[in-house]
Tab-separated table of C-alpha atoms in Angstrom:
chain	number	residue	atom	x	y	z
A	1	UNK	CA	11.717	-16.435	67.464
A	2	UNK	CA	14.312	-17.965	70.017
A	3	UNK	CA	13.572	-16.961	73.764
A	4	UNK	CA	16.282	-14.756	75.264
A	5	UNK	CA	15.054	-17.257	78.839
A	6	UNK	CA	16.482	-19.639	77.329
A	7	UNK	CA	20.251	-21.317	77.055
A	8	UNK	CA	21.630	-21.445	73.416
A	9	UNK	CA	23.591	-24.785	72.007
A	10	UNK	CA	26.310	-24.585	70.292
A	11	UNK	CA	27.307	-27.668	67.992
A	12	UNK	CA	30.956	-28.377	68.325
A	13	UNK	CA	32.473	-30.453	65.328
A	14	UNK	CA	35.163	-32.812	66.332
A	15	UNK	CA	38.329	-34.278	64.183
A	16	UNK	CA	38.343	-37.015	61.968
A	17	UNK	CA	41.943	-38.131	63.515
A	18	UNK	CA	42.908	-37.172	66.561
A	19	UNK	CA	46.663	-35.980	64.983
A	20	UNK	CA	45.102	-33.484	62.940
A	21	UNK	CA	43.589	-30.686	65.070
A	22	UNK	CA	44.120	-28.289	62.222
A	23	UNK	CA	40.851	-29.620	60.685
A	24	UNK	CA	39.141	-27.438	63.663
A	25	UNK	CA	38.562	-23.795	62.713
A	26	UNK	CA	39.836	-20.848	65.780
A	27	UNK	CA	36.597	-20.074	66.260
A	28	UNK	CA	35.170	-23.746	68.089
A	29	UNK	CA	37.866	-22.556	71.027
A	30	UNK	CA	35.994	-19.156	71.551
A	31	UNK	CA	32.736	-20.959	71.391
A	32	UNK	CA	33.521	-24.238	73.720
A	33	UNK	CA	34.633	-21.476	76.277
A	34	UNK	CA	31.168	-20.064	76.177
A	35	UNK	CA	29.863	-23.081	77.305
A	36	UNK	CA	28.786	-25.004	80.642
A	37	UNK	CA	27.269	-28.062	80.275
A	38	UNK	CA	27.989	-30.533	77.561
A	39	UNK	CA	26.106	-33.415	75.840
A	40	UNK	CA	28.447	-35.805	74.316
A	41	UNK	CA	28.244	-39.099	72.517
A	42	UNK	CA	31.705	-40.314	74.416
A	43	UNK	CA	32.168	-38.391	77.219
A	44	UNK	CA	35.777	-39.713	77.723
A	45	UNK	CA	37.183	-38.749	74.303
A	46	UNK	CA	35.463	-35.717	74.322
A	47	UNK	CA	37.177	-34.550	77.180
A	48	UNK	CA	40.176	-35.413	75.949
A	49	UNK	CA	39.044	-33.753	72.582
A	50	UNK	CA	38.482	-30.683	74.827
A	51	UNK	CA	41.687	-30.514	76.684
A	52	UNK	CA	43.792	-30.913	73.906
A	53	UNK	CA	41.932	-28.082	72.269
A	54	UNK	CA	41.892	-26.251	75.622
A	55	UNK	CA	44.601	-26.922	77.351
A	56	UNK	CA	44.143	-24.977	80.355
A	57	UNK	CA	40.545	-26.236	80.610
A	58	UNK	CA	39.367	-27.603	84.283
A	59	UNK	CA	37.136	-30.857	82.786
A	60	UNK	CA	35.603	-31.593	86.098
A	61	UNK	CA	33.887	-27.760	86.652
A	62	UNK	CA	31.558	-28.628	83.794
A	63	UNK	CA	28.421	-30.637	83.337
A	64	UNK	CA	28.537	-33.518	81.380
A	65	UNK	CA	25.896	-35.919	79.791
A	66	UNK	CA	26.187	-39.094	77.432
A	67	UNK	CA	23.645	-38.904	74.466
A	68	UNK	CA	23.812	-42.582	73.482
A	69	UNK	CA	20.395	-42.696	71.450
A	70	UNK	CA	18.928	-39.863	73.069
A	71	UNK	CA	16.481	-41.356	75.357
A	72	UNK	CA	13.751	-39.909	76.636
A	73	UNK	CA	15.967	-39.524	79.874
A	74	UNK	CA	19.008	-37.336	78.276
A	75	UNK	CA	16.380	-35.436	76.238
A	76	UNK	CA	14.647	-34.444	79.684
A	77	UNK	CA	18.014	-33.481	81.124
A	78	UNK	CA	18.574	-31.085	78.042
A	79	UNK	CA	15.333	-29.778	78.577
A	80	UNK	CA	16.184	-29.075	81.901
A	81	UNK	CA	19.793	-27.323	81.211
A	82	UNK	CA	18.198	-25.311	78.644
A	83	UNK	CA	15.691	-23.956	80.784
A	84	UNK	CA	17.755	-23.331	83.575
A	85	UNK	CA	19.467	-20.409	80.621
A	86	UNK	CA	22.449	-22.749	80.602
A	87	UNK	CA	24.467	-22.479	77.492
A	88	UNK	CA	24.931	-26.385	76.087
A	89	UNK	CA	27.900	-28.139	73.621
A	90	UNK	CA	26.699	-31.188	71.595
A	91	UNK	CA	29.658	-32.801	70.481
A	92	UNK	CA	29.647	-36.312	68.374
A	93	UNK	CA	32.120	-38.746	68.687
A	94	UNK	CA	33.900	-37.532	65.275
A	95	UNK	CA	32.978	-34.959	62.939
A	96	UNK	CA	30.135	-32.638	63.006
A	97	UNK	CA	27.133	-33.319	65.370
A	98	UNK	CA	23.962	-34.058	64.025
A	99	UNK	CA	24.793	-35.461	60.709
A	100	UNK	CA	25.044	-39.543	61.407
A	101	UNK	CA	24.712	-38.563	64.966
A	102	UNK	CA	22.233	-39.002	67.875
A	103	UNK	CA	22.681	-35.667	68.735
A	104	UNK	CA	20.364	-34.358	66.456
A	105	UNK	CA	17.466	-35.244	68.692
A	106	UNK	CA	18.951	-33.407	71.211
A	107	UNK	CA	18.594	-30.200	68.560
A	108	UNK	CA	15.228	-31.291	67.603
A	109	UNK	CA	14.369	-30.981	71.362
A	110	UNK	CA	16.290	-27.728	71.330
A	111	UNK	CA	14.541	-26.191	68.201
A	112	UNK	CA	10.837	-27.360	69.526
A	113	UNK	CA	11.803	-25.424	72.715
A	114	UNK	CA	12.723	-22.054	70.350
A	115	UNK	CA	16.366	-22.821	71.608
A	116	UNK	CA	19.055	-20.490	70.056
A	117	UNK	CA	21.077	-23.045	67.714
A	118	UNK	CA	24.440	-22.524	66.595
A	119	UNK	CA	26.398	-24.769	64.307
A	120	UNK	CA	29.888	-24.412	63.621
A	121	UNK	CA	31.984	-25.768	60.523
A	122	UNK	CA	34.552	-28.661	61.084
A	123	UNK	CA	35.247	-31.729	59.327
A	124	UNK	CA	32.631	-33.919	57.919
A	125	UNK	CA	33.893	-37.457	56.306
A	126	UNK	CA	30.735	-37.708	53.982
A	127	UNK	CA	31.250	-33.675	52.497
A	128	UNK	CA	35.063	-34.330	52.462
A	129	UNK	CA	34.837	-37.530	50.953
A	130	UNK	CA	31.770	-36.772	48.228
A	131	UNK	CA	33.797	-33.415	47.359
A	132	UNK	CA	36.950	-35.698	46.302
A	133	UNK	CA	35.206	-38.415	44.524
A	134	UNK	CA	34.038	-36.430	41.512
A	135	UNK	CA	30.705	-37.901	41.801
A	136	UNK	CA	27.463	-36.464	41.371
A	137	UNK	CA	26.868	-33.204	44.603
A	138	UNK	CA	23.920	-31.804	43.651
A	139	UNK	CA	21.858	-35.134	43.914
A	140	UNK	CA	23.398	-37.147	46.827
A	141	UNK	CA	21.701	-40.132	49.440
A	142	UNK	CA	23.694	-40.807	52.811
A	143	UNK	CA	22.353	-44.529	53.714
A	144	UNK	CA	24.473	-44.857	57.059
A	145	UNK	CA	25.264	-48.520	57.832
A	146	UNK	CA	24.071	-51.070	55.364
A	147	UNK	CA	22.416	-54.386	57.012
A	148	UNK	CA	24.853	-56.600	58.597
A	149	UNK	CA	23.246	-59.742	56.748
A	150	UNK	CA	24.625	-60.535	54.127
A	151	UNK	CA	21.431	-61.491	51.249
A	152	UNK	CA	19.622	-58.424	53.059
A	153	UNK	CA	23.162	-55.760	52.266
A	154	UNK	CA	22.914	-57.260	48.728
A	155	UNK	CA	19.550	-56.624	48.367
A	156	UNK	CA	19.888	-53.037	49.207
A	157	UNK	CA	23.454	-52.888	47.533
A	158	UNK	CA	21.667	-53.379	43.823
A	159	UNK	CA	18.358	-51.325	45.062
A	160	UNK	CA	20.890	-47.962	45.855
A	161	UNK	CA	22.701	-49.397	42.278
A	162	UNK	CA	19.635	-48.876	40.408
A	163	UNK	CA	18.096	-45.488	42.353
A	164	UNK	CA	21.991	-44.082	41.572
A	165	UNK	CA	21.159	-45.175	38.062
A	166	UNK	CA	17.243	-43.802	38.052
A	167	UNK	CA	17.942	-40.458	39.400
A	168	UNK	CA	21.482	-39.680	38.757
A	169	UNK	CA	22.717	-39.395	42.497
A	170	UNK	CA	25.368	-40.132	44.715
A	171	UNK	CA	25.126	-43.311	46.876
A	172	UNK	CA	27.016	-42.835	50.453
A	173	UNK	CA	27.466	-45.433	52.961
A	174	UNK	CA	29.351	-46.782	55.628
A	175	UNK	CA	30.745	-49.780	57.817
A	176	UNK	CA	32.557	-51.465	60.848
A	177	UNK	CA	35.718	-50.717	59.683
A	178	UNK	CA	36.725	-54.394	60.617
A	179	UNK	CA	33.986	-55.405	57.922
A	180	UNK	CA	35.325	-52.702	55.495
A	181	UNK	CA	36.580	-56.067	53.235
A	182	UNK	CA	33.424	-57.615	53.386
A	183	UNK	CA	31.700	-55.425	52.511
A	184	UNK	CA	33.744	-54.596	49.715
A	185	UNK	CA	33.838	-58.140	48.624
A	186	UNK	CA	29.643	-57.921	48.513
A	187	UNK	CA	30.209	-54.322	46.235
A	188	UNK	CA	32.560	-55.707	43.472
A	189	UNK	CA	30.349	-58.827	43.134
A	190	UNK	CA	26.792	-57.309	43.690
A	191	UNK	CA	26.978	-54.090	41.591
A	192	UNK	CA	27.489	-53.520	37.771
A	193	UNK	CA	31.281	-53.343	36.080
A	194	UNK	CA	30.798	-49.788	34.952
A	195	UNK	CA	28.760	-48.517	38.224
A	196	UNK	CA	31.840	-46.093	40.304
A	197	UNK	CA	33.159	-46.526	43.265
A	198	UNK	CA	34.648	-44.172	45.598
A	199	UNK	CA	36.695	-45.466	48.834
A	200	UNK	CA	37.498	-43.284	51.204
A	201	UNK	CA	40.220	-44.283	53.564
A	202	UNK	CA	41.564	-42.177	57.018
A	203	UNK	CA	40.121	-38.958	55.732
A	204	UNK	CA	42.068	-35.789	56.880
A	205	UNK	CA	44.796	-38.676	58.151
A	206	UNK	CA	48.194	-39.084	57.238
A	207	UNK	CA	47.294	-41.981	55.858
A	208	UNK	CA	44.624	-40.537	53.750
A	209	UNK	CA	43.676	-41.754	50.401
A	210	UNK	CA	40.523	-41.323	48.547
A	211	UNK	CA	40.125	-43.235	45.258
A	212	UNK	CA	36.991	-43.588	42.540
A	213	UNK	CA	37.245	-46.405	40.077
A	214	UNK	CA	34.911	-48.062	37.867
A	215	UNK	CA	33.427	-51.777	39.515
A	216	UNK	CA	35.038	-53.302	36.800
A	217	UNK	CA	38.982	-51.431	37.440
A	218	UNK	CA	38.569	-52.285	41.722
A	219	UNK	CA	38.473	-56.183	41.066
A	220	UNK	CA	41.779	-56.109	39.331
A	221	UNK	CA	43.013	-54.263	42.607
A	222	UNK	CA	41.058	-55.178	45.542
A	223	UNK	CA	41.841	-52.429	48.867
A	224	UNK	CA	42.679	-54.179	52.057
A	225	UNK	CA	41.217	-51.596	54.239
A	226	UNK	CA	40.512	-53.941	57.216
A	227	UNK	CA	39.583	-51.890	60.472
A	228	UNK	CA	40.559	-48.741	58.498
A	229	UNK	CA	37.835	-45.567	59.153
A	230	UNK	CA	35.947	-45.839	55.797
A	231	UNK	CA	33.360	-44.358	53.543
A	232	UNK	CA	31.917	-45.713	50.281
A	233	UNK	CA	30.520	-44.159	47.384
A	234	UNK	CA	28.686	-45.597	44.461
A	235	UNK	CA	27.292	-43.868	41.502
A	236	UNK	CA	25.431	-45.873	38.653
């Protein structure tokens, strides 16, 4: 049981593109009002994030902390703000905190404490992007950022080919977007001519487009997605 002593945290989803607030249910307003100190993994475009969700908001009467990787040193500072009955905002740099996110140590602090937790629904690239690429949901990996080398990203580009293959699931990664090409490049060559492919490009942006082919159909029409906001999909 959660101890009424105690502050609560709310988890505050951000957009995906800044032009699109609309992404952001009515009910994130209600809750970033309840709130008085927040933990953020960029503090300056989470205020603006803030104030152009809250106009009227005064930044500088709140508390505000920088996650980075959760050090020891931010997770004390939680600590602290939670005991002092404070009630917290964790809000990642875009999407929903937690998920591909540093914040979630924050929450793991928050939940060994018996910390009231609240999520809230917003935008999530990997959801949005595995719910339009008609791949496999029920069985699904998200592998964050593959390994900058390139013989090492092969490697693991053929070992998520063949667990896709093995247990019928949904390979998500991500990258740089300016190595989006490159990385590309290593998919079409590395992985099989029937294996799928799913590129997402500027989800929930105007310039949105989210496409599965087979290996085999993306080398007749390689995407130039250079330093585009990506996600990739592969299914066996």
């Amino acid at each position: 049981m959660a101890s009424s002593a105690l502050g609560s945290v709310y988890m505050i989803p951000s957009f995906l593109d800044e032009n699109n607030l609309q992404t952001i249910p009515p009910y994130v307003l209600d809750a970033v009002k309840q709130c008085q100190v927040f933990f953020v993994e960029n503090e300056r475009s989470a205020r603006r994030y803030l104030k152009m969700l809250w106009r009227e908001m005064i930044i500088d009467q709140y508390e505000w902390f920088t996650i980075h990787k959760a050090e020891e040193e931010v997770r004390s500072q939680f600590r602290q703000q939670l005991q002092r009955g404070k009630t917290i905002g964790i809000i990642s740099e875009a999407g929903c905190p937690g998920i591909a996110d540093p914040g979630q140590l924050l929450v793991a602090t928050a939940q060994e404490m018996g910390a009231i937790i609240k999520p809230l629904v917003g935008p999530s690239s990997i959801l949005l992007a595995l719910m339009a690429s008609g791949m496999n949901g029920q069985q699904f990996k998200f592998n964050g950022y593959l390994p900058i080398d390139g013989a090492t990203r092969n490697k693991i580009l053929k070992e998520l080919e063949a667990e896709s293959v093995r247990n019928n699931c949904t390979q998500i990664f991500i990258e740089t977007p300016y190595r989006n090409n490159q990385l590309v490049e290593a998919i079409l060559k590395e992985c099989r001519p029937h294996s799928r492919l799913c590129i997402a490009v500027d989800i929930t942006g105007p310039e949105e487009w989210i496409i599965t082919r087979s290996i085999y159909d993306w080398q007749k029409n390689k995407p130039d997605i250079h330093k585009r906001p990506a996600i990739f999909l592969l299914q066996g």
